[in-house]
Structures are given as C-alpha cells and as structure tokens.
Amino acid sequence: MRDFLSKISLTGLLLLVVTTAWGAGKVSFEASSPLTVSVGEAFRVEFSLNASPDDDTFKAPSFEGFDVLAGPVLSTGSSVQIVNGSMTRSVSVTYTFVLLPQAAGNVTIGAAEVAVDGTVYRTDPLPVEIVDEGTAAQQRQSPQSGQSGTQAERSDEARSQSEAQGRIGKQDILLRAVVSRTSVYKNEPLHVAFKLYTRVPVVDVSVGSMPSFNGFWSQDLSSNSTTARQGRETFNGKVYETHVVCEYLLYPQQAGTLTIDPMEMTALAQVVVQSRRNIDPFFGSGREVYNVPREVKSQRVTVQVKPLPAGAPASFSGAVGSFTMDAQLPEGRLAANSGATCTVKISGTGNLTFVQAPKLNLPGSFEQYNVKTTESINASSAGISGYRQFEYPFIARAEGTYDVAPIEFSYFDPARMQYVTLSSRPLTLEVTPDTRGGSDGSVVLQGRGMSKEEVKLLGQDIRFIKLGNAQLRGRSVPFLFSGAYWALLAAILVGFGALYAALRKRIRESQNVALVRGRRANKVAVQRFRAARGYMEEQNRHAFYEEMLRALWGYMGDKFNIPVANLTKESVREELHKRGVSAEDAQRFTAIITQCDEAQYSPAASARMSDVYSEGVDLISRIEAVIKR
C-alpha cells in the first residue's frame, strides 16, 4: 500500500513538472524567405511559430504581387528533454507557401497573424526583390587541347575564382552609420548604429578600425541591447539583410560641427560557382564554394551641435533631458546634537551620468557631512534613464529656529527648448535643547557649530597608574632573523622566481598567434557543433548547415593557421596531407562540405542532418587525434 501511494505521489509530481515546463518559454512568430528571386521562379515563404497555436487563428497575408501556387502547408514538431531532473519541451509549427512573382520590382510580403492562448502575434513585413535576369545563357570555354590536365585544372580554378569575384557586386555588401538625428543640443544624446547591409551570404567579419568619437562622450550599447540585431531593409531600391555590428549612445561635449569617423571592416562573402573539374552524378556539374573578402567602410557623419541657450538658472549644472525631483525632508523638530538626513531623488531620461547633487544651504550652526550617492541607470538607444539619489546627513549643534532654503534643481529640456527648475518645499527646523543635558561629559558650545575634532572628553585624558608587584615573564626568541625567518624568505624568493618564469612563458605563448589559434581550434569547433545540434533539434535546416560550415571551416583555419581569404578545399587537403592525415579523411572533409553546401542552397537536398552532424564530429575527432600524436 505504501509503495502504491509513493507511485501515485511521484506520478502527480511528474505531471506538475511537465505542465510547468510546457507552459514556460517566450513565444516567437517569424517569417523567412529568399532575399532576391527571379521573375518566373517559384520560391517558398515560411511562417515559423515556437508554440502551439489556437485553432483556426492563422491569417495569411494577401500576397499582393505574387501568385500563390501552394499553401498553406502545415508542419509541426515537438521534443521533450530531461536534463538533471529539469524538463523542457519545444514545439515548432511552420506554415509554408509557394509563391510565383508576377513582375520585377520590390514587393513586400505583409504580416501574418496567429493567436496563442488568446494573445495575437504578428510577423514583421518581409521585403523581397524581384529581378529579371534575362534569357541569355553564359558561354563557357573548354580547356585548349594543347594544355596538360594540370594546366587545365589550374585554368579552371583561376576562372572559377574570377567568376566568384565577379559575383560580388560593389553594392552587395555595404557598411552604414545610421544616426538617430544630425542636429542636437550640447549634452543631448544621439544614437548611432553601424549596420552591415548584405545581399550575399557572409560567413565572417573582422573589424579593422573603430571610430574615435572626438568631441563625444560615448557609451557602448552592443552588450546591453535586447532588441533584434538582424533584419531586412530596402536601401537605394535594393533589399538587404541587415546586421547591427555595434551601436553607441553619444553625448556631444562641445558646440559646433562634430564628425563621426568611419568604421572599417572586412566581410568574408561565400559564393557558390559551377565547376567542370568535379562532376557530380546527381546534379550533373560540380560546385565549388569560394570565400571572397570585401573591405567595406561606413560613411562619415556630420552632426550639428547647438549651444545651450543663455540665461541658465543659478542651480543649473549641465543636466539635459526630462527629469522629476522627489525631496524627502526631515521633521520640523529635532533635538540639539542629533542627526537627520535630507534625501533628493532625480529621475528621468537624459544625461543622468552627469547630474550633480543639488546644493543644500544649511545654517552655520549645522554640521554637514559628505553627500552619499546611489543610482540605478539603464542605457538604451533612446538614451539613459533611471535615477540618482543624494542623501545629505547633518547634525544640528545649536538650539533655535532656522529657515532652510528650498532645494532647487534645474535642467534644460530639448523638447520644450527651455530651462526648467524643480524646487522642494521650504523647511523650518526647530532645534530643541539637548535632552541629555551634557551628562555624558561632552562639552557643547551653544550658538556655533562644532566639528568633531573640537569635542573632547574631560577627566579621562590621563589614565591612573597601576600599583602592585610587577609580574615579569620571559618572552620567546624574536622571529626576525631567526631560522624560520630565513626559511620563509627563501621560500618566498623561490616561489616568486617560479611564478616569474611561468608568466614569461605564458606571455611568449600568448604572443604566438598561430599557437593560440591552434590550441583553441578544437574548443571553438565544439561550441559551434553544440549550436548546430540545437538547430538540428529545432529542425532549422538553414541555420544547422550554416553552423556546420562555420565549425568545419573555422576549425581548419584556426588549427592550420590558414588565413580566411586562402581557406579553400585544396589548401585544407594540402595541410591535412602534411600533418599525416589520411587521404580518406581529407576526402570525407570535402564530402561533408559539399553535402552542407548542397543542403543549404538546394531545396531538393535530402541529406539527413543527424548523419551530417555525426560525420562532422567524428571527422574532427579523428583529425585531432592524428595531429596530437
């Protein structure tokens, strides 16, 4: 009977955990489609939801400018994981449409709607560029009969690389500095985001130089951003995928014309070209993937900074924005020699970091201490918001009635283009006589303030001499210059020498870039394989194969110190051969890369993600084992 009750309790607890786990998670509803399609070319649009929708609540957009060939096709999936007693469940629901463009131009796919537990979610509008590529076929020349096989292969390789370079247009990769405004007041915040605009797949970026922001106080928002950093925009009549590389909040510190310097970086684009050297039995012609580096540079941005208007109040200390003030003043009566505190809290949005404590004017008989400041500041693209709180502790030394002037705080409001002064209520303090009556031996001079150094204790400055027989005891040998002292000193010197040698060795190793990259290659690859596994469990094919390519190419580049621009299949096979890796494993690497490319760029690819994942992990393990021998 006891076992039966235990089983029932365990089952109920398990159901409670499952219900709690299933109900958790943030709902996301996103749309995906190709960036550009050709006239007459059918393509797929997918609306992905990571939760179970309410029945009959999905509403598709009107698809103006397209002919709907098929859809909606509903596909669902779910998985449950139990790790260390913690259970999580993931659900994926995808609505797929097959569309056919009607004419060339830029067309926007509207927002789709779906409801989850009564809450309606909408996708963002998705711009798509329809291009008319024409019907002219590209003419391909065969190798000349007088060339040898090796010369022909080299000629094909050069022709393929030239074709890959030509696939990347001048406007296909752009870097732009996007500012929230170009005319501000001094100390008024403005937001600048450096965006990478791409029309081709980009596998890696490296920053060359960052802007200096001369004349601005800057705060980096890249690590604090909670909004989506990727999107799709139309610029100069073309549709781009956008990625926010970095963003800053700038506060101009001087009036006049200030310039935001350009940012420079190198983007590594990935291009797939047809090759006659590798003939695939299924697709007919071989395909090669080339990494093409492109150096991009943002434009120089000019900002007009207007000076603050004249006639600032005396209580103005440079605050710009929109603020409120809350002052908590002490009670109107307190005893002499007792302490009290005034608290002032400045809240709002603006340059809170530069807000100084308002001035508190107390009578001369009051002893005022240092102001204590506490703050809670949040930085976002809209500016800095939060509060700064100032506490003014003081002690009333002399009795009497005192009028304390109101606490004033002034700031400049850019929206209203005027100064605003906030004021607390006036305070009247009645200081009553000290209730202790001076019985504690302290001397208080009435009518004037006293510092702590002026308060002395009388009758206790000379201590009484102790009488009686002295009890003298012998003391041990002093530690200084003893045997233990010299032994401890020698141990410290030996330890310091060993630590110095270890640090020198570590510094030398850290300066060897190739050694550092090689050591961390396996660790970085494992992290990317974990990310690919997560995409595989989510059934996100495109992200899975893209992460697998990053893991394989990144491992080879870091392990063999191959620059990204020279990272090709031939260079990898050559390095593997030098390190003693078998030709079979080198061929397996080429096959896995080809499978990922085909699955990523060909909708008809049938490669199983689990097989590709297992083969990739096993191959890296085998190569790592051979290299470490």
Coordinates of C-alpha atoms in Angstrom, one line a residue, residues 175-180 190-196 207 210-211 213 217-230 233 243-251 260 263 265 379-383:
L175 CA 28.5 49.3 -44.1
R176 CA 26.5 52.3 -43.0
A177 CA 26.4 54.5 -39.9
V178 CA 22.8 55.2 -39.0
V179 CA 22.2 58.1 -36.6
S180 CA 19.0 59.0 -34.8
L190 CA 22.0 60.7 -30.1
H191 CA 22.1 57.1 -31.1
V192 CA 24.5 55.7 -33.8
A193 CA 24.4 52.1 -35.1
F194 CA 26.9 50.7 -37.6
K195 CA 24.9 48.3 -39.8
L196 CA 26.2 45.7 -42.3
V207 CA 36.7 44.9 -37.6
M210 CA 36.7 51.8 -34.9
P211 CA 35.6 55.4 -34.9
F213 CA 34.1 59.8 -31.5
W217 CA 31.1 61.1 -24.6
S218 CA 30.3 57.6 -25.8
Q219 CA 28.7 54.5 -24.2
D220 CA 28.8 51.1 -26.0
L221 CA 25.3 49.6 -26.2
S222 CA 26.3 46.4 -28.1
S223 CA 26.3 44.2 -24.9
N224 CA 23.1 45.8 -23.4
S225 CA 20.9 45.5 -26.5
T226 CA 17.8 43.3 -26.0
T227 CA 16.2 44.0 -29.4
A228 CA 16.7 42.0 -32.6
R229 CA 20.1 42.8 -34.2
Q230 CA 19.2 41.3 -37.6
E233 CA 15.6 46.6 -45.2
H243 CA 23.1 43.1 -39.1
V244 CA 23.9 45.6 -36.3
V245 CA 27.7 45.3 -35.8
C246 CA 27.8 47.7 -32.9
E247 CA 25.9 50.7 -31.6
Y248 CA 26.7 53.6 -29.3
L249 CA 25.0 56.3 -27.3
L250 CA 26.8 59.6 -27.9
Y251 CA 26.6 62.8 -25.8
I260 CA 31.7 60.7 -36.5
M263 CA 34.3 52.4 -39.3
M265 CA 35.9 46.2 -41.5
A379 CA 21.2 52.7 -21.2
S380 CA 19.3 52.1 -24.4
S381 CA 19.0 53.5 -27.9
A382 CA 16.5 56.1 -26.6
G383 CA 19.0 57.5 -24.0

